[in-house]
CSV table of C-alpha atoms in Angstrom, one decimal:
chain,number,residue,atom,x,y,z
A,1,MET,CA,294.9,-18.7,145.8
A,2,ALA,CA,293.6,-22.1,146.6
A,3,GLN,CA,295.3,-22.0,150.0
A,4,ILE,CA,293.6,-18.7,150.7
A,5,LYS,CA,290.2,-20.2,150.0
A,6,VAL,CA,290.9,-23.2,152.2
A,7,ASN,CA,291.9,-20.9,155.0
A,8,GLN,CA,288.7,-18.9,154.5
A,9,VAL,CA,286.6,-22.1,154.7
A,10,LYS,CA,288.4,-23.2,157.9
A,11,GLY,CA,287.9,-19.7,159.4
A,12,SER,CA,284.2,-19.8,158.5
A,13,GLU,CA,283.8,-23.2,160.1
A,14,ALA,CA,285.6,-22.1,163.3
A,15,GLU,CA,283.4,-19.0,163.4
A,16,ASN,CA,280.2,-21.1,163.0
A,17,LYS,CA,281.4,-23.4,165.8
A,18,PHE,CA,282.0,-20.5,168.0
A,19,LEU,CA,278.5,-19.0,167.3
A,20,ARG,CA,276.9,-22.4,167.9
A,21,SER,CA,278.8,-22.8,171.1
A,22,VAL,CA,277.8,-19.3,172.3
A,23,SER,CA,274.2,-19.9,171.3
A,24,MET,CA,274.1,-23.2,173.2
A,25,ALA,CA,275.5,-21.6,176.3
A,26,ASP,CA,272.9,-18.8,176.1
A,27,ARG,CA,270.1,-21.4,175.8
A,28,SER,CA,271.5,-23.4,178.7
A,29,GLY,CA,271.8,-20.3,180.8
A,30,ARG,CA,268.2,-19.2,180.0
A,31,LEU,CA,266.9,-22.6,180.8
A,32,LEU,CA,268.8,-22.8,184.1
A,33,GLU,CA,267.5,-19.3,185.0
A,34,THR,CA,263.9,-20.5,184.2
A,35,LEU,CA,264.3,-23.6,186.4
A,36,ASP,CA,265.8,-21.5,189.2
A,37,ASN,CA,262.7,-19.2,189.1
A,38,LEU,CA,260.4,-22.2,189.0
A,39,GLU,CA,262.2,-23.6,192.0
A,40,LEU,CA,261.4,-20.5,194.0
A,41,ARG,CA,257.7,-20.7,193.0
A,42,VAL,CA,257.6,-24.4,194.0
A,43,GLU,CA,259.0,-23.6,197.4
A,44,ALA,CA,256.5,-20.7,197.7
A,45,LEU,CA,253.7,-23.1,196.8
A,46,ARG,CA,254.8,-25.6,199.5
A,47,GLU,CA,255.1,-22.9,202.1
A,48,ALA,CA,251.6,-21.5,201.2
A,49,ALA,CA,250.1,-25.0,201.4
A,50,ALA,CA,251.8,-25.7,204.7
A,51,SER,CA,250.4,-22.4,206.0
A,52,MET,CA,246.9,-23.4,204.8
A,53,GLU,CA,247.4,-26.7,206.5
A,54,GLN,CA,248.3,-25.0,209.8
A,55,GLU,CA,245.4,-22.6,209.4
A,56,LYS,CA,243.0,-25.5,209.0
A,57,GLU,CA,244.3,-27.1,212.3
A,58,THR,CA,244.0,-23.7,214.0
A,59,LEU,CA,240.4,-23.2,212.9
A,60,LEU,CA,239.4,-26.6,214.0
A,61,GLU,CA,241.0,-26.0,217.4
A,62,LEU,CA,239.3,-22.6,217.8
A,63,ILE,CA,235.8,-24.0,216.9
A,64,GLN,CA,236.2,-26.9,219.3
A,65,SER,CA,237.4,-24.5,222.1
A,66,VAL,CA,234.2,-22.6,221.6
A,67,GLN,CA,232.2,-25.8,222.0
A,68,ASN,CA,234.1,-26.7,225.2
A,69,SER,CA,234.1,-23.2,226.7
A,70,GLN,CA,232.7,-22.3,230.1
A,71,ASP,CA,230.2,-19.9,228.4
A,72,MET,CA,228.6,-22.8,226.6
A,73,LYS,CA,227.8,-24.4,230.1
A,74,HIS,CA,225.9,-21.3,231.2
A,75,ILE,CA,223.4,-20.8,228.5
A,76,SER,CA,220.0,-22.5,227.8
A,77,ASP,CA,219.9,-26.0,226.3
A,78,GLY,CA,218.2,-24.6,223.2
A,79,GLU,CA,220.9,-22.0,222.7
A,80,ARG,CA,223.6,-24.5,223.3
A,81,GLU,CA,222.1,-26.9,220.8
A,82,GLU,CA,221.8,-24.2,218.2
A,83,LEU,CA,225.4,-23.1,218.7
A,84,ASN,CA,226.7,-26.6,218.6
A,85,LEU,CA,224.9,-27.2,215.3
A,86,THR,CA,226.6,-24.1,213.9
A,87,ALA,CA,230.0,-25.2,215.2
A,88,ASN,CA,229.6,-28.7,213.8
A,89,HIS,CA,228.6,-27.1,210.5
A,90,LEU,CA,231.8,-25.0,210.5
A,91,ILE,CA,233.9,-28.1,211.4
A,92,GLY,CA,232.3,-30.0,208.5
A,93,ARG,CA,233.0,-27.1,206.1
A,94,THR,CA,236.6,-26.9,207.3
A,95,LEU,CA,237.2,-30.6,206.9
A,96,THR,CA,236.2,-30.3,203.2
A,97,VAL,CA,239.4,-28.4,202.6
A,98,ALA,CA,242.0,-31.0,201.7
A,99,VAL,CA,245.5,-29.7,202.0
A,100,SER,CA,248.5,-32.0,202.1
A,101,VAL,CA,252.2,-31.3,201.8
A,102,GLU,CA,254.2,-34.5,201.5
A,103,THR,CA,257.6,-34.6,203.1
A,104,ILE,CA,260.4,-36.4,201.4
A,105,ARG,CA,262.1,-38.7,204.0
A,106,ASN,CA,264.8,-41.3,204.0
A,107,LEU,CA,264.5,-44.5,206.1
A,108,GLN,CA,266.1,-43.1,209.2
A,109,GLN,CA,263.8,-40.0,209.1
A,110,GLU,CA,260.7,-42.3,208.7
A,111,GLU,CA,261.8,-44.3,211.8
A,112,ALA,CA,262.5,-41.1,213.8
A,113,LEU,CA,259.1,-39.7,212.9
A,114,SER,CA,257.3,-42.9,213.9
A,115,LYS,CA,259.1,-43.0,217.3
A,116,ALA,CA,258.4,-39.3,218.0
A,117,THR,CA,254.7,-39.7,217.1
A,118,MET,CA,254.4,-42.8,219.3
A,119,LEU,CA,255.9,-41.0,222.3
A,120,ILE,CA,253.5,-38.0,221.9
A,121,ASP,CA,250.5,-40.4,221.5
A,122,GLU,CA,251.5,-42.2,224.7
A,123,VAL,CA,251.4,-38.9,226.7
A,124,VAL,CA,248.1,-37.8,225.1
A,125,ASN,CA,246.5,-41.1,225.9
A,126,LYS,CA,247.1,-40.4,229.6
A,127,VAL,CA,245.6,-36.9,229.5
A,128,LEU,CA,242.4,-37.9,231.4
A,129,GLN,CA,244.4,-39.6,234.2
A,130,ASP,CA,246.3,-36.5,235.2
A,131,LEU,CA,246.1,-33.2,233.4
A,132,GLY,CA,249.0,-31.6,235.4
A,133,SER,CA,251.4,-34.4,234.8
A,134,THR,CA,250.4,-34.6,231.1
A,135,LYS,CA,251.0,-30.9,230.6
A,136,ASN,CA,254.5,-31.2,232.2
A,137,ARG,CA,255.4,-34.1,230.0
A,138,LEU,CA,254.2,-32.3,226.9
A,139,THR,CA,256.1,-29.2,227.9
A,140,ALA,CA,259.3,-31.3,228.3
A,141,LEU,CA,258.7,-32.7,224.8
A,142,TYR,CA,258.1,-29.2,223.4
A,143,ASN,CA,261.3,-27.9,225.0
A,144,ALA,CA,263.2,-30.7,223.3
A,145,CYS,CA,262.1,-29.2,219.9
A,146,SER,CA,263.4,-25.7,220.7
A,147,SER,CA,266.7,-24.5,219.1
A,148,GLU,CA,267.2,-22.0,221.9
A,149,ALA,CA,267.8,-22.8,225.6
A,150,PRO,CA,264.2,-23.3,226.9
A,151,GLN,CA,263.0,-22.6,230.5
A,152,GLY,CA,262.1,-25.8,232.2
A,153,PRO,CA,262.9,-29.5,231.8
A,154,ILE,CA,263.9,-31.1,228.5
A,155,ASP,CA,263.1,-34.7,227.5
A,156,GLN,CA,266.5,-35.8,226.4
A,157,LYS,CA,265.3,-39.1,224.9
A,158,PHE,CA,262.8,-37.2,222.7
A,159,GLN,CA,265.4,-34.6,221.7
A,160,SER,CA,267.7,-37.4,220.4
A,161,ILE,CA,264.8,-38.7,218.3
A,162,ILE,CA,263.6,-35.3,217.0
A,163,VAL,CA,267.0,-34.3,215.6
A,164,GLY,CA,266.7,-37.4,213.3
A,165,CYS,CA,263.4,-36.2,211.8
A,166,ALA,CA,263.1,-34.2,208.6
A,167,LEU,CA,263.1,-30.4,209.1
A,168,GLU,CA,259.5,-30.1,208.0
A,169,ASP,CA,258.5,-32.9,210.4
A,170,GLN,CA,260.3,-31.1,213.2
A,171,LYS,CA,258.2,-28.0,212.6
A,172,LYS,CA,254.9,-30.0,212.5
A,173,ILE,CA,255.7,-31.9,215.7
A,174,LYS,CA,256.5,-28.6,217.5
A,175,ASN,CA,253.3,-27.1,216.3
A,176,ARG,CA,251.3,-30.2,217.4
A,177,LEU,CA,252.9,-30.1,220.8
A,178,GLU,CA,252.1,-26.4,221.1
A,179,ARG,CA,248.4,-27.0,220.3
A,180,LEU,CA,248.2,-29.9,222.7
A,181,ILE,CA,249.7,-27.9,225.6
A,182,ARG,CA,247.2,-25.1,224.8
A,183,ASN,CA,244.3,-27.5,224.8
A,184,VAL,CA,245.4,-29.2,228.1
A,185,SER,CA,245.8,-25.7,229.7
A,186,ASN,CA,242.3,-24.7,228.6
A,187,ALA,CA,240.9,-28.0,229.9
A,188,ASP,CA,242.7,-27.5,233.2
A,189,ARG,CA,241.4,-23.9,233.4
A,190,SER,CA,237.8,-25.1,232.8
A,191,ILE,CA,238.0,-27.7,235.5
A,192,THR,CA,239.5,-25.1,237.9
A,193,LEU,CA,236.7,-22.6,237.2
A,194,LEU,CA,234.1,-25.3,237.7
A,195,ASP,CA,235.6,-26.3,241.0
A,196,GLN,CA,235.6,-22.7,242.1
A,197,GLN,CA,232.0,-22.3,241.3
A,198,LYS,CA,231.1,-25.4,243.2
A,199,ALA,CA,233.0,-24.1,246.2
A,200,LYS,CA,231.0,-20.8,246.3
A,201,PRO,CA,228.8,-20.3,249.4
A,202,GLY,CA,225.2,-21.3,248.8
A,203,ASN,CA,226.1,-23.4,245.8
A,204,TYR,CA,225.0,-26.8,247.2
A,205,ASN,CA,223.8,-30.0,245.7
A,206,HIS,CA,220.6,-30.9,247.4
A,207,ILE,CA,219.2,-34.5,247.5
A,208,TYR,CA,215.5,-34.7,247.5
């Protein structure tokens, strides 16, 4: 009889251990599932913030392109001043939006980003000297960021640097180069249009 009771106690303890084990596994599974869902939301948040950051840069570029457009050169001084005031107001409002997505980098990625940024800045600093040459250099840098076979030259040195950057930095660098090429192209187009207008018959500069 006593042996039966002992066996019953042991069986009860084993059953309780099994229940506790199952319960702990359930809790662990639920917690892991919750963290997995939160991870998806965190990544969605970073993507949304990065998209907003890109939209901010795009808006600033578009506003400045309006200010530098050929149409602004062919309106009255009063109208130009009023439009520039509005554009500057929009730029100020845009700059009040602070969006920042920090990228986690190791030491090698930090060094690669620094080198890539330095190379781009060197090209940009020469933009006033030669627009055509600057555009070609920027295009070669941009091609080095492409995962597909690009048309045109590739800066091999820059490509070896860019592959060492963090993935998010690679995307930002490519976007920056794309904006720079677009801006240089617009500037070149404006100069070409201005030259064409100066070359029209009857359009002379008189000295009195």
